[in-house]
Every structure is written in structure tokens, then in C-alpha cells.
Amino acid sequence: MENKYSKKETVVVHKGYDSSQHHGSLSIPLYQTSTFAFDTAEQGERRFAGEESGNIYSRLGNPTVRVLEERIAELENGQSALAFGSGMAAVSAILIHLTKTGDHILCSRGIYGCTFGLLEMMQEKYNITHSFNAMSTEQEMEASIRPETVCIYVETPINPTMEIVDLELVYKVAQKHGLKIIVDNTFSSPYLQNPLDFGADYVLHSATKYINGHGDVVAGLLVGQDAEDMMNLRMTVQKDVGGIMSPFDAWLIIRGMKTLHVRMDRHSENAQKLVTYLQSSSLVKNIFYPFDPSHPQYEIAKKQMKAGGGLISFEIQGGKEMAQYFMNALQLIKIAVSLGDAETLIQHPASMTHSVIPESEREKMGITNSLLRLSSGLEHPDDLIADLKQAFTKVETHFAKTMYKNI
Ligand code: LCS
């Protein structure tokens, strides 16, 4: 018997697992197996025919992976979930599921670099087109909708600009035109935002990030509103394209996810403190953090998110050269892509995560050469601020010398 509970904090610890069925093992067993033995040939036939439930082969489902799928479905208030070998495998699976040649996808103005790459590939190879839209008003969205538009693909907050998309507005427009909505919820995690509650049809995550939280797995999760549709996805795109999650990765994520709520609260607190510090630096031009009142979509962020999360982006004076000098001057904060780990990470999107996007497109998305993205970790904020401070001092000294030399 599963315990009764209603809160996310309890779901991440208990959902989908009954230790009494597993010799009392508190830790969820790792079913590290590719296949499952049938009792008889007839049983195998019945399972393949869908007449009897049960395990067949780990590409079609695995008991360890299933616990994670049940937990994420409940956390996102969805009906059913699928686990993938990477966030990009989840993104590609849902886009393959929803589109065919000639269709059009309407996208938020900014998206992760590899999602951009995938959309470009789909356009070139399969004539599945896409367009970007700021999605700030109904009229603006309507202007990009075509007869062949089938879905709206949104990141919010957007990687790396931290722009917010109004999920209520997206739902209003999607309803009118019968479009499916997909929301990439990686930056918020299911603890801070639940797009299905705002009418989205699918929500996906790079579980590599906050959900796992420990920087040791690459994985993706997709949650849907309709269990039958998700079963269809499992038995077609997921089974036949095959980008599944390994049982061991699911096991690590289950372990990491138990502290999701504790970590997200601390990531958000640390980020707020770093934002306050960055606001005091004369070398910082613009700071983008959803829960800072200076954020252009602060009110929308407050409406759909529980806290601002751990990510901050900011523009540094002096462009790419200064940005790189600053990153190299940091001692505690690591220069690395990815996000949502215990370690605070910094990266330069224009030359790293979003470098595949042509510069003209990047500019339209707000990804300038001065922009840095900081993923606040779980260290003590005083140590992080001290590191930022010493790096800014080095930048000031270096650039003062350079200016002197040029006179
Ligand atoms: N969606 C978002 C919003 C992401 O940030 C990423 C990865 C993905 C999907 C893809 O997930 P993956 O396949 O890597 O699990 N974002 C990265 C980033 O900003 N830095 O490194 C990876």
C-alpha cells in the first residue's frame, strides 16, 4: 500500500514505490537488465499483443525507470511520463510525434542552441518549418500562425536570456487555433512551475539539470496530459527511435530528485543574493532574473513561478573580451555549460551553448557578446560573492592598465 500524501515534497520521496514489495529495501532496486524472462511462450505472446501487462524488454519499459516516470508525472500534475536518454531525445521525440512534412511550429523567441539546431535540421530535411515569436501579445502571436501550424513550443524562462513567456496567453491563442502546447520547463524544475496547470499539453525537462541536480547524468523527461496519447508515443517514437534512459541513470535521478525542493529553495535564495551583489557592481550593465522587480516580465513570472530559480544572466561592460577575462579570473565558480548542479557554474552563451545560432539570430534573441549566464549552486553565498568580487577587481585592474597603455 502506498502512503497517502498530497505535497510535492512527499511525492519526490515516496511516489511509485512500495518497499514492502521489495524485501523492505528503502532504496529503490536497480533493475539493471536489458530483457525480462517470460514464464511461458504464451505469456510472451500475450505481452507482445498487449493482452497482459508486464515487462518485455527495457527499451519498452523498465521497473526502475517506471518509478521515475511516475514521480515526474505526479510532480508535473500530468497523467503519464516517459524517460529519455537526454533532454534533446525528449525534445526530438515530442516534435517527431506531433509533426509531419509541411507542418509549422511556432516557437518562443529564444530556445536552447541544440533545440534550434534540431528545428533547423527538421526544416531542411523534412520541410517542417518554424518561426520565432516574442509572444508578448495575442496579436503578435496571431501574426505568426499559419494554416499549417500544429504546435507551439515554448521555453520559460528562456535559456539563456531569462525572458518569460506568459503561459496563460499562449493557452488562449492555442485554444483558438487548436494547437498543442509544449513547454520546456528545465529552468524552473517541476517544483517551481507546472505548465500543465496553465493548459500546456506536454512539459519536458532536461533532467540533466535541476531534477538530477548532481551533475552526473544526462537525461530527459516528458510528461503529458493524456495517458493514451503518451502510451502511443511510448510504443511508436520512443520504442522505434529508441532514445531511452538507462536504469542506472534513472536510479541516480531518483536519488538526486529526493532533495529537489530543498535544493530549489536554496538555489533561489542564493541567486537572489547574487543578484543583489551584481546590482552593486559598476562593471555589470543589465541583470536578468525573473523574481527581480527590474525584470520586464516580473509580474508574469510571479504569476506562474513559485520562486525565481538559480539562473541569472547579466551583461558585463566591455563585451566578449571583458567577459572572457572575468570568467578566467574566477577561482571558485567553474567555467562550464550545464546548470542546476551543486557547483556554481558560469558560461558565455554566444561562444558556447548558443554558438550554433547565427549572430544575427542571436542578437534578436538578446544573446549579446557581453551576456554571461550564471547557475547559482549550493555553496555559501558569501564565498560566491567573494569570488565574484575578486574577479571584478582583477578585471578593473587589467582594463585600467590596458587603457593606460593605449593613451
Ligand atoms: N532544454 C533546455 C532548456 C536546456 O537548457 C537543455 C540543455 C536541453 C533542453 C537539452 O538537454 P540535454 O540533452 O543536454 O539533457 N542545456 C544545456 C545548457 O544550457 N548548457 O549545457 C546543456
Short mmCIF file of C-alpha atoms and ligand atoms in Angstrom, two decimals, residues 86-88 91 112 115 155 159 184 186-187 206-209 218-219 337-339 347 353 373, ligand 1:
data_model
loop_
_atom_site.label_atom_id
_atom_site.label_comp_id
_atom_site.label_asym_id
_atom_site.label_seq_id
_atom_site.Cartn_x
_atom_site.Cartn_y
_atom_site.Cartn_z
CA SER A 86 18.88 13.14 -22.84
CA GLY A 87 16.81 16.30 -22.80
CA MET A 88 17.31 16.51 -26.57
CA VAL A 91 12.57 17.32 -27.38
CA TYR A 112 18.38 26.28 -26.27
CA THR A 115 16.79 22.75 -29.97
CA GLU A 155 10.86 27.73 -23.11
CA ASN A 159 17.76 29.84 -21.96
CA ASP A 184 10.41 23.15 -21.82
CA THR A 186 14.08 22.82 -17.47
CA PHE A 187 14.95 26.21 -15.94
CA SER A 206 16.50 18.19 -19.41
CA ALA A 207 16.71 16.03 -16.25
CA THR A 208 20.46 16.52 -16.53
CA LYS A 209 19.84 19.80 -14.68
CA VAL A 218 22.50 13.29 -18.99
CA ALA A 219 18.76 12.57 -19.25
CA VAL A 337 27.97 24.64 -19.56
CA SER A 338 25.03 22.79 -17.97
CA LEU A 339 23.23 24.18 -14.95
CA GLN A 347 29.27 30.22 -19.24
CA THR A 353 25.65 26.90 -25.63
CA ARG A 373 24.89 33.03 -17.63
N1 LCS B 1 16.28 22.27 -22.89
C1 LCS B 1 16.96 23.22 -22.22
C2 LCS B 1 16.25 24.45 -21.77
C3 LCS B 1 18.31 23.05 -21.99
O1 LCS B 1 18.96 24.00 -21.31
C4 LCS B 1 18.98 21.89 -22.46
C5 LCS B 1 20.43 21.67 -22.23
C6 LCS B 1 18.22 20.92 -23.15
C7 LCS B 1 16.88 21.14 -23.34
C8 LCS B 1 18.84 19.65 -23.65
O2 LCS B 1 19.10 18.81 -22.59
P1 LCS B 1 20.26 17.67 -22.56
O3 LCS B 1 20.10 16.88 -23.82
O4 LCS B 1 21.57 18.38 -22.51
O5 LCS B 1 19.94 16.90 -21.35
N2 LCS B 1 21.10 22.82 -21.85
C9 LCS B 1 22.38 22.98 -21.67
C10 LCS B 1 22.96 24.21 -21.29
O6 LCS B 1 22.37 25.30 -21.19
N3 LCS B 1 24.23 24.04 -21.10
O7 LCS B 1 24.62 22.75 -21.36
C11 LCS B 1 23.46 21.99 -21.76
#
